[in-house]
Coordinates of C-alpha atoms (C1' of nucleotides) in Angstrom, one line a residue:
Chain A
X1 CA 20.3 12.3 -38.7
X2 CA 16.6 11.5 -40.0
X3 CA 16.9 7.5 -41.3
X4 CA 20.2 6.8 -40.2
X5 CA 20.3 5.1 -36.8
X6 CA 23.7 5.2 -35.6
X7 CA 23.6 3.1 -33.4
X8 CA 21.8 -0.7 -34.3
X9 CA 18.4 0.0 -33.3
X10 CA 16.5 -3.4 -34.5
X11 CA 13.1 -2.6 -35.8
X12 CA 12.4 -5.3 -33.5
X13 CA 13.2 -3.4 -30.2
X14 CA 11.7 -0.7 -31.9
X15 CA 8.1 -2.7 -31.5
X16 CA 8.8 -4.0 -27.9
X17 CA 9.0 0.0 -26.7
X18 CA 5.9 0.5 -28.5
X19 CA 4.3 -2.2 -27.2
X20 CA 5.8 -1.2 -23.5
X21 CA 4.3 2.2 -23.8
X22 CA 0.8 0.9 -24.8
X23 CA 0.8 -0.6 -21.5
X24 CA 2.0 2.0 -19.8
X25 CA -0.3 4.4 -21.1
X26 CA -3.4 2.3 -21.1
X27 CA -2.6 2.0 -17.5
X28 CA -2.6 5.4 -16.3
X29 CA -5.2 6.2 -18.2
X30 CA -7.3 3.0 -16.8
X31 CA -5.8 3.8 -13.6
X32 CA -6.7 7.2 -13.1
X33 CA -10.4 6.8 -14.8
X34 CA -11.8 3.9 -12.7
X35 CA -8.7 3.9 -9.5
X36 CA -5.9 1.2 -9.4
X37 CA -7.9 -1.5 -7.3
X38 CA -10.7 -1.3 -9.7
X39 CA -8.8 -1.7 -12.9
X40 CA -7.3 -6.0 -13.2
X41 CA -4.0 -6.5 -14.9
X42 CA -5.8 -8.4 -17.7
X43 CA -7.9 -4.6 -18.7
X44 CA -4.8 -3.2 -18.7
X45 CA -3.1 -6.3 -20.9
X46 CA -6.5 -6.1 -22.8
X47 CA -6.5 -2.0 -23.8
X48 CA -3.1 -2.6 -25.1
X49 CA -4.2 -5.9 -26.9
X50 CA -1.8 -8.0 -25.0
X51 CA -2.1 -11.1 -23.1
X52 CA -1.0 -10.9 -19.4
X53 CA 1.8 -12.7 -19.7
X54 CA 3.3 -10.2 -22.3
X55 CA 2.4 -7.8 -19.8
X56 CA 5.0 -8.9 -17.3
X57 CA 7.7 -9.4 -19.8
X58 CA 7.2 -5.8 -19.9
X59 CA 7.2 -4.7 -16.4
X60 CA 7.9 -7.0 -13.0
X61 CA 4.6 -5.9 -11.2
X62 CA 1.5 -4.4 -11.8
X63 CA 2.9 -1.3 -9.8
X64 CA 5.7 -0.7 -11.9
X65 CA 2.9 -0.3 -14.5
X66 CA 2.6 3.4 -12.8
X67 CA 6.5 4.2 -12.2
X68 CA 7.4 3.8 -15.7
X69 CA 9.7 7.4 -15.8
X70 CA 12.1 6.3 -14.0
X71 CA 14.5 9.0 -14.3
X72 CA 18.0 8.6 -13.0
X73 CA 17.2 10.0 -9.2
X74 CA 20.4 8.5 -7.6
X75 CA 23.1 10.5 -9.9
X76 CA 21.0 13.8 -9.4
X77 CA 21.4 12.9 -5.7
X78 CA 25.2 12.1 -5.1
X79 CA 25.7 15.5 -7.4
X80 CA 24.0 16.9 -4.8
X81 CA 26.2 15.9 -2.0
X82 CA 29.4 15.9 -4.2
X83 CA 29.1 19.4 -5.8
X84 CA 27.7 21.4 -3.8
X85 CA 28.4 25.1 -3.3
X86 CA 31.6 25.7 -1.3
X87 CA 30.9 26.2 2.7
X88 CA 27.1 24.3 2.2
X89 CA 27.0 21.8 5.0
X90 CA 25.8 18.2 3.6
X91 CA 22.4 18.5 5.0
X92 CA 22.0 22.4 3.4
X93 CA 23.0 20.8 0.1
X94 CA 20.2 17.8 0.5
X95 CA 17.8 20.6 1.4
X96 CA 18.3 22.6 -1.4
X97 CA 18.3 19.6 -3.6
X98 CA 14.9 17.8 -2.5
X99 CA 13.0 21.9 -2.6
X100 CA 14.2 21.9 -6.3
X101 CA 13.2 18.6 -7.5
X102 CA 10.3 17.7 -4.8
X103 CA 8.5 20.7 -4.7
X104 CA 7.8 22.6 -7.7
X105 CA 7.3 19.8 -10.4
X106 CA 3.7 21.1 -11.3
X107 CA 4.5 21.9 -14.8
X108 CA 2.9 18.9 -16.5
X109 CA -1.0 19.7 -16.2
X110 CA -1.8 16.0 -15.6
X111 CA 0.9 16.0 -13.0
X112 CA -1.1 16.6 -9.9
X113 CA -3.7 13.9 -11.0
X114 CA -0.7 11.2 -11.2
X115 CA 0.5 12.5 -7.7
X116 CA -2.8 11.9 -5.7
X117 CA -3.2 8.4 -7.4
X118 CA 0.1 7.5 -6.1
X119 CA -0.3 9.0 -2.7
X120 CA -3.9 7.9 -2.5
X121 CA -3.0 4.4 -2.8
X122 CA -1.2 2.7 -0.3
X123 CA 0.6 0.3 -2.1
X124 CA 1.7 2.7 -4.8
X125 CA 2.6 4.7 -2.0
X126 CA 4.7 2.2 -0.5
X127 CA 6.1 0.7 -4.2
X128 CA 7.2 4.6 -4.9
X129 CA 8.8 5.0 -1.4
X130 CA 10.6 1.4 -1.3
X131 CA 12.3 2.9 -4.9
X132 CA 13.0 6.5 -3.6
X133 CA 15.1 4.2 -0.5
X134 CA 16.8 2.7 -2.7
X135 CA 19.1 5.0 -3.3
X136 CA 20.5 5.2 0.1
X137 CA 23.4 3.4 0.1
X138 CA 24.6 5.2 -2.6
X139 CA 23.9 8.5 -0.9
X140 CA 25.3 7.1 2.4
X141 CA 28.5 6.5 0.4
X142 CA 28.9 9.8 -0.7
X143 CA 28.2 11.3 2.0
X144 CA 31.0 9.6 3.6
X145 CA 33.3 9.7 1.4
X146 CA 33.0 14.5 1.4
X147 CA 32.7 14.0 5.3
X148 CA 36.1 11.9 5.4
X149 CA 34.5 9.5 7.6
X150 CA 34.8 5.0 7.0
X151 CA 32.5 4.1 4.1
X152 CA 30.2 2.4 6.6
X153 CA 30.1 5.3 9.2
X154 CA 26.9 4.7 10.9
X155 CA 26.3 9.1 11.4
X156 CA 26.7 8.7 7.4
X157 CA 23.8 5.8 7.3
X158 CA 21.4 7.5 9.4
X159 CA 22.0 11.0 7.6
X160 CA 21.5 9.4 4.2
X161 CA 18.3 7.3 5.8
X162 CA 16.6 10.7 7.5
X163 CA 17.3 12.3 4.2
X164 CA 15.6 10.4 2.3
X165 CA 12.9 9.5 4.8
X166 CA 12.0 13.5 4.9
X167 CA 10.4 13.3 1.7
X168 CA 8.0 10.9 2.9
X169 CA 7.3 13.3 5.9
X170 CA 6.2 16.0 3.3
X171 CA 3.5 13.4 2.0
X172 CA 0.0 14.2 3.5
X173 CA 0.6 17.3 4.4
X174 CA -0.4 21.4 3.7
X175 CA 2.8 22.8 3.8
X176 CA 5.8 20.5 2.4
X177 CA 8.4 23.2 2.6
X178 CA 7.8 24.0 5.4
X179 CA 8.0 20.1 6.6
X180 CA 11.0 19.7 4.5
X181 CA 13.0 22.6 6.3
X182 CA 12.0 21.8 9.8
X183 CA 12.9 18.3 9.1
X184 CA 16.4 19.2 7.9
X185 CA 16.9 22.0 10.6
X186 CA 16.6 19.0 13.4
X187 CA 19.1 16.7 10.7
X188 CA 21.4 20.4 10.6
X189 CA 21.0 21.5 14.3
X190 CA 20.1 18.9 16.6
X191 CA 17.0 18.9 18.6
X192 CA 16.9 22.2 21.0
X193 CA 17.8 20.6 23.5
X194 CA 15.6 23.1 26.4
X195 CA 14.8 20.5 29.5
X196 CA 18.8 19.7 29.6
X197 CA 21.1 22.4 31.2
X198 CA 24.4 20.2 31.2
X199 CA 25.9 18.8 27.7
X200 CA 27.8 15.9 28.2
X201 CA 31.2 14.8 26.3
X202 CA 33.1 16.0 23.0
Chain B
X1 CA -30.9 -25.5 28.2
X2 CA -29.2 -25.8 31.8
X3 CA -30.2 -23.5 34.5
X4 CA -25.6 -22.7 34.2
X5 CA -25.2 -18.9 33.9
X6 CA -22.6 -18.2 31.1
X7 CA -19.8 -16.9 32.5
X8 CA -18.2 -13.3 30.9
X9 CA -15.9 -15.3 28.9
X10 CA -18.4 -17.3 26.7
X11 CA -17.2 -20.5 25.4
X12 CA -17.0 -19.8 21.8
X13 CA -14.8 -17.0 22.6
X14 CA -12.5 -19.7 24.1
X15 CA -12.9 -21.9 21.6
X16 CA -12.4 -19.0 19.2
X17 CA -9.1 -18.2 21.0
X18 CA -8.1 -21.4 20.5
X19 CA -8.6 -22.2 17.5
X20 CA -6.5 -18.5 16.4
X21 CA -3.9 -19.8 18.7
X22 CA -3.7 -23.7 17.2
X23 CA -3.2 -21.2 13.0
X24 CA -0.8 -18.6 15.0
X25 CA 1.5 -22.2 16.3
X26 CA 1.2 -23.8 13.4
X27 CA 2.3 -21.2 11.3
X28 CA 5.4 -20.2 12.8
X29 CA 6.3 -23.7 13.4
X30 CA 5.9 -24.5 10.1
X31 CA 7.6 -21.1 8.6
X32 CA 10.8 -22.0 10.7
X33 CA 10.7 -25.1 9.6
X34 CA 10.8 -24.6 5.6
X35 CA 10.9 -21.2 5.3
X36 CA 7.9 -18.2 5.2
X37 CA 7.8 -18.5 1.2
X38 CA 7.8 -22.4 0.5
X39 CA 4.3 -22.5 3.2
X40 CA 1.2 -21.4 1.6
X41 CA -1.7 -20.3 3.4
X42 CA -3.6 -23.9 3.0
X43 CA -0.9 -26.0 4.3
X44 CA -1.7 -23.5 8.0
X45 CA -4.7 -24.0 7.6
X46 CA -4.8 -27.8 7.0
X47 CA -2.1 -28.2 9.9
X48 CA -4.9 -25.9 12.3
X49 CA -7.3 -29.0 10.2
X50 CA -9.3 -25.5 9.1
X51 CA -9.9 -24.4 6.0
X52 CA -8.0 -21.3 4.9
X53 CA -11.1 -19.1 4.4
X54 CA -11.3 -19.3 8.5
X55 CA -7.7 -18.9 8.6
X56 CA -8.4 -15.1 7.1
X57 CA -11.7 -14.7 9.8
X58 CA -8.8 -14.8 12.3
X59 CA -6.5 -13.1 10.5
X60 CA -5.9 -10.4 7.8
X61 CA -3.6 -11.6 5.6
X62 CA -0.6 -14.2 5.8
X63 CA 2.0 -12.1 7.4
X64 CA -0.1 -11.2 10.0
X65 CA 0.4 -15.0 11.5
X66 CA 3.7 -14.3 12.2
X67 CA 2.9 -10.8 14.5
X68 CA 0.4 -12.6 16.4
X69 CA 1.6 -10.8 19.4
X70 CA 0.8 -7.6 19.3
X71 CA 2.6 -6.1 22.6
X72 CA 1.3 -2.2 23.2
X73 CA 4.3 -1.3 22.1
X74 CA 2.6 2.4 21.2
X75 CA 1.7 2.8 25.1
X76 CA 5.5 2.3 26.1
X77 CA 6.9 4.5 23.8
X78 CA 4.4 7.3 24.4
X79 CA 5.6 6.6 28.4
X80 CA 9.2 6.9 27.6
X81 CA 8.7 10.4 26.4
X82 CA 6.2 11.3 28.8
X83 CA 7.8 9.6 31.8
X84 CA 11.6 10.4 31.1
X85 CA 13.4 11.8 34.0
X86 CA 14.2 15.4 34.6
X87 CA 16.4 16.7 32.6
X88 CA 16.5 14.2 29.8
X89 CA 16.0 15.7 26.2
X90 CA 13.5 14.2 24.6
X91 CA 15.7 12.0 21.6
X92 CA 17.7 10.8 24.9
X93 CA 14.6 9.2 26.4
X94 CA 13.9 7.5 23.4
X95 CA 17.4 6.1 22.6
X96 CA 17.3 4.4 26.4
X97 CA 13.9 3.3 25.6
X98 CA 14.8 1.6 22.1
X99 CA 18.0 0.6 24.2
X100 CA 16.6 -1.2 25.9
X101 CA 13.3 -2.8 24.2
X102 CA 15.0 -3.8 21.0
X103 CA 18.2 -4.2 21.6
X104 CA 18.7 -7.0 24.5
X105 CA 17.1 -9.7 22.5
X106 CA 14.9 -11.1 25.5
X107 CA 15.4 -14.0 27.3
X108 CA 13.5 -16.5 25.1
X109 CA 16.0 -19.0 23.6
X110 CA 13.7 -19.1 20.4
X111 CA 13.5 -15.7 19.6
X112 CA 16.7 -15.3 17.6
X113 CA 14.9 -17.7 15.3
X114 CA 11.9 -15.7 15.0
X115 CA 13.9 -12.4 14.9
X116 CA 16.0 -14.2 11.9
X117 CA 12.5 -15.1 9.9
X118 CA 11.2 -11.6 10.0
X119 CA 14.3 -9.9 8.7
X120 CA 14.9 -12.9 6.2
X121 CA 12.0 -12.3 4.3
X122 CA 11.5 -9.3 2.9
X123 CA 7.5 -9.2 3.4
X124 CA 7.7 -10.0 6.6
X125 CA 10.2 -7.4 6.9
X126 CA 8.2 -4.7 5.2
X127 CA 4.9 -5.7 7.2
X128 CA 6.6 -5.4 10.6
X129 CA 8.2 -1.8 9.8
X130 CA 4.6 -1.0 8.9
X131 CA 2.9 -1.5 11.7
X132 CA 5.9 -0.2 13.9
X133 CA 5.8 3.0 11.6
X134 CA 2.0 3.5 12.9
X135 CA 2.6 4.9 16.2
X136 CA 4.5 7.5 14.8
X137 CA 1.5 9.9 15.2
X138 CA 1.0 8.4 18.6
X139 CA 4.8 9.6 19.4
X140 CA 4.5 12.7 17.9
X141 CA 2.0 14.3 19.7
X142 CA 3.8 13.2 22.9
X143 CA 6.5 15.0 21.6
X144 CA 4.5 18.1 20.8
X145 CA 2.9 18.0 24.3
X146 CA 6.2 17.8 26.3
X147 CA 7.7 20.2 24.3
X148 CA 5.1 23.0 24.6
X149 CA 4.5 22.7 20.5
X150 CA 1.5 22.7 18.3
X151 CA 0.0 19.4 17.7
X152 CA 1.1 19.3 14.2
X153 CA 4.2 20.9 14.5
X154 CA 7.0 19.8 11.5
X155 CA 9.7 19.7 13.8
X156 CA 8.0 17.2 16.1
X157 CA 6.4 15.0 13.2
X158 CA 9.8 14.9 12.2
X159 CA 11.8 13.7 15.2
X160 CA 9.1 11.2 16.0
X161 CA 9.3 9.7 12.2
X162 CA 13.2 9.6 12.6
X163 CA 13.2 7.9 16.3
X164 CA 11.2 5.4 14.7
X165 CA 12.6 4.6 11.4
X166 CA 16.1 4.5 13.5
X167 CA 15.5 1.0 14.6
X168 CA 15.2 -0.1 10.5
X169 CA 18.9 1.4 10.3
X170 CA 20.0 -1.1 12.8
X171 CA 18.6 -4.0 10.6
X172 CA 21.7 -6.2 8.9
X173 CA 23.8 -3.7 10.6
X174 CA 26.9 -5.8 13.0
X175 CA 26.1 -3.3 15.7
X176 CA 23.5 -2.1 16.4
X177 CA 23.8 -0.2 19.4
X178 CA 26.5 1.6 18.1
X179 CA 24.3 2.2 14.6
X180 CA 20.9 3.4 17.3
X181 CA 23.5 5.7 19.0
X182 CA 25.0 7.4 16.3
X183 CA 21.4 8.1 15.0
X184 CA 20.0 9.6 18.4
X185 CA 23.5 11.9 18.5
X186 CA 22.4 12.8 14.8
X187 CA 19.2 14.2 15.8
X188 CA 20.3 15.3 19.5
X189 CA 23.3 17.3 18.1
X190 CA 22.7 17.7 14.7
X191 CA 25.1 16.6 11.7
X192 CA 28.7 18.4 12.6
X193 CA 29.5 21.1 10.3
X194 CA 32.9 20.1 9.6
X195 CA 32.6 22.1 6.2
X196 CA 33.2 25.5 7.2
X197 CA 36.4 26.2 7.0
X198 CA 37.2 23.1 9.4
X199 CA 37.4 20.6 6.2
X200 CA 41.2 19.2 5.0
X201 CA 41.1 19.4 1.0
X202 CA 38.6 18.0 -1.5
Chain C
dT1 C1' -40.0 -23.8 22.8
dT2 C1' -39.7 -20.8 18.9
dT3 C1' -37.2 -17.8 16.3
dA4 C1' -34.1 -14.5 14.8
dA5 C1' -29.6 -12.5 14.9
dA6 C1' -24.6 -13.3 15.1
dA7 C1' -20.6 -15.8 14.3
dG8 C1' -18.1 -19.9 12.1
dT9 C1' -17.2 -22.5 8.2
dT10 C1' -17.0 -23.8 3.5
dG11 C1' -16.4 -24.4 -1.8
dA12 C1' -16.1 -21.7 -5.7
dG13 C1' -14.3 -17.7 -7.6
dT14 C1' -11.1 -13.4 -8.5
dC15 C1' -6.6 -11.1 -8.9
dG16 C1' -1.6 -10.9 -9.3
dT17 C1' 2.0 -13.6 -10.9
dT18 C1' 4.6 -17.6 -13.1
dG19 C1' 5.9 -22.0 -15.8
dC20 C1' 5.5 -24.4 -20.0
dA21 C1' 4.7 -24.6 -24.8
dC22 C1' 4.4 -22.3 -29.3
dT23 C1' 5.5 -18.7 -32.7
dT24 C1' 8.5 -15.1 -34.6
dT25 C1' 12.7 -12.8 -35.2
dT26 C1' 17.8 -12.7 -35.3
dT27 C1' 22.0 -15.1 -35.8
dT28 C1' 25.0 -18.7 -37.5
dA29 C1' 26.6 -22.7 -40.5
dG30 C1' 26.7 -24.7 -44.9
Chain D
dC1 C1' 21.3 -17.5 -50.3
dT2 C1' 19.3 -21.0 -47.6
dA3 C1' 18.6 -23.7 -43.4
dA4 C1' 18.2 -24.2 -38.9
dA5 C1' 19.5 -23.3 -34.2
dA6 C1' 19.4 -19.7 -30.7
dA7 C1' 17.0 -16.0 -28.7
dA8 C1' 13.1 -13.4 -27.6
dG9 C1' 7.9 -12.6 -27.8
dT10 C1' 3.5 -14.4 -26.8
dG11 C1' -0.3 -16.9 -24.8
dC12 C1' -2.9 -20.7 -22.1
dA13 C1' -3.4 -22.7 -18.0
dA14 C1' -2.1 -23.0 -13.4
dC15 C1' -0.7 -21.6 -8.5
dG16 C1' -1.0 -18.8 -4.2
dA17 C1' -3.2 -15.1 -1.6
dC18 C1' -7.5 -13.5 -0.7
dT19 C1' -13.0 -12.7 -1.1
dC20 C1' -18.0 -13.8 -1.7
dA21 C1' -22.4 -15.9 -1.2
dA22 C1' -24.5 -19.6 1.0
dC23 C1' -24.9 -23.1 4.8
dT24 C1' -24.4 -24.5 9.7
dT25 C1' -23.9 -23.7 14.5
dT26 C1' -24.3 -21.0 18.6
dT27 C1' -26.3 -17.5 21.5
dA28 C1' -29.9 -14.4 22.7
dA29 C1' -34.7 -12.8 22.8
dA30 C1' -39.9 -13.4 22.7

DNA sequence: TTTAAAAGTTGAGTCGTTGCACTTTTTTAG
DNA sequence: CTAAAAAAGTGCAACGACTCAACTTTTAAA
C-alpha cells in the first residue's frame, strides 16, 4: 500500500501532474496577488519555470488555469433528480441540492478570496458559468426520463435550463438563499398569476 | 473659411458614419462569404481600405461588426410588460412579445443568412446572448413596478432572467414556438407536480 | 489669421494561442 | 540487452485580436 502502485502509474505521468499543479498554483496565487488581467500567461509559465507552450499542453486556456478542481458536478446533479426523497417534486429536489452544494462551501479559508476573483472578473465569470451549463442536457435527460415525458420534452429543457440559470441569479447578490428559493418557488408554482381572473385550458 | 453655417450634422460626423457603415458592410459581406473565423480583423479593415486600428475607434471588438444594429430592443420589451392588455399576466405579455419579435423571421430575404452566422459561431453566439442578457435589469424592474413589488424583489429578478434566457432555449431547437411556449407555461403554471401520489412506478 | 482642443489615423507593440521543430521517455524489433 | 521508432514533452517563433503613443486633420475659439 506504500511503494506498490497498483495500478501502472509511470513516473513519467507522475511529473506531468506535478508540473500541472505548479501552474495551477502559481496561478491562483499570481492571480489573486496582482488580479487576472494584470498577470500574462508567460508569468504564470514563468513561476512554474515553463515555457508557454507547455503551459497549454497543460490546460486549453488561460481560464481553465483558475477552474482546475473540476469536481464531477453533473453526477451529483442527476442523483439529485434521480434519488430524491419519495413525494419531492423535481424542482424541491434541485432546490435542496443547489442550498447544499452552492451555499455553505465556506470551509476552505481561502475560499471566499477564490470566489470574488471569479465573480469579479467577467470572463472568469462567464468561463465558470458556460461550464456549470454544460451540464444541462444531461440534467434535462433525467429529468425527463422520472417525469415520463419524451427525452427531448421541451417543459424538461427549459426546467433543466432555469435550474441551472438560478445559480447565476444568486451571483451579485446579499441574500442567495433567499434568491435561490424565490427563484425555484416561480419554477415550482407558477407566477401568481393576480391581474388574470380566468385560467384558460387543461 | 466660407461665410456656410455648418449645419447640426457636421460633415465629419457623415463622413464618420460612413466610413463605420463601409467596416459594418464589409464585414458581414465578407463573414458570409468565408466564414466569421477564416476573416481576420485586417482583411475588414483593408476591404473598408482602413487600417484596423480605426476599425476598433468604430468598434469594440470584432464581434461587435456583426451587431451593428443595435434596435432598442430594451424599450420594447419594457413596453410589453408595461403596455400588456388587461388582464394579461405578466409571463403571457412577454411570450406574445417574444412571439412575435423573434420568432417570425422578418421579411428580409437575407436574414436567414445572418441569423445562420450568429448561431454558427459560437462567439458570435455568446456575444449576442450577452448583450440580450443586459436588459434583464431593465425588465425586471418593469416587472417589479407592475406587480406592486420591491425593486429588487427575487421573485421578479427571477422571472425577468428566465423570460430572457428563454429565447437561448429555442436556439438549435426544430421548433421553437413550441420550445418558447412550453417555457412561458413553465413559469406561468409552474412545473406540474405529477409526483405526489399521481406518478405510475419508478 | 492664429492657435488650441478634439477627433482620425497609423505603425509598433502586447497578450492569448498555435504550428513546427527538437528533445526525452516509452515501446517495440532484432 | 540494444537499437530505433513511436509517443509525448518542451520551446521558439509566429499569427490574430487588440492597445498605445505619436502624427495629421478638422473644428472651434481668440
Amino acid at each position: 500500500m506504500v511503494s506498490d502502485t497498483p495500478k501502472p502509474v509511470g513516473r513519467r505521468e507522475r511529473k506531468k501532474a506535478a508540473t500541472r499543479q505548479a501552474l495551477a498554483d502559481a496561478a491562483l496565487d499570481l492571480f489573486l496577488e496582482h488580479g487576472y488581467d494584470q498577470v500574462s500567461v508567460r508569468d504564470v509559465a514563468e513561476a512554474a519555470d515553463v515555457s508557454t507552450t507547455t503551459l497549454f499542453k497543460h490546460f486549453p486556456s488561460k481560464e481553465a488555469l483558475v477552474f482546475d478542481e473540476d469536481t464531477d458536478q453533473q453526477a451529483a446533479l442527476v442523483a439529485a433528480v434521480r434519488e430524491r426523497p419519495a413525494g419531492r417534486s423535481l424542482p424541491a429536489a434541485l432546490l435542496d441540492h443547489l442550498l447544499r452544494t452552492h451555499l455553505p462551501t465556506t470551509a476552505d479559508p481561502g475560499f471566499p478570496r477564490y470566489r470574488q476573483l471569479i465573480l469579479g472578473t467577467p470572463v472568469l465569470r462567464e468561463y465558470g458559468h458556460r461550464m456549470w451549463m454544460r451540464h444541462e442536457a444531461a440534467l434535462a435527460e433525467a429529468i425527463a426520463d422520472e417525469a415520463g415525458l419524451l427525452q427531448d420534452d421541451p417543459a424538461c429543457a427549459a426546467l433543466a435550463h432555469f435550474a441551472l440559470e438560478a445559480v447565476a441569479l444568486t451571483h451579485g447578490r446579499d441574500d442567495p438563499r433567499t434568491t435561490l428559493e424565490a427563484a425555484f418557488a416561480l419554477l415550482e408554482h407558477g407566477w401568481p398569476g393576480r391581474t388574470e381572473g380566468a385560467g384558460q385550458g387543461a
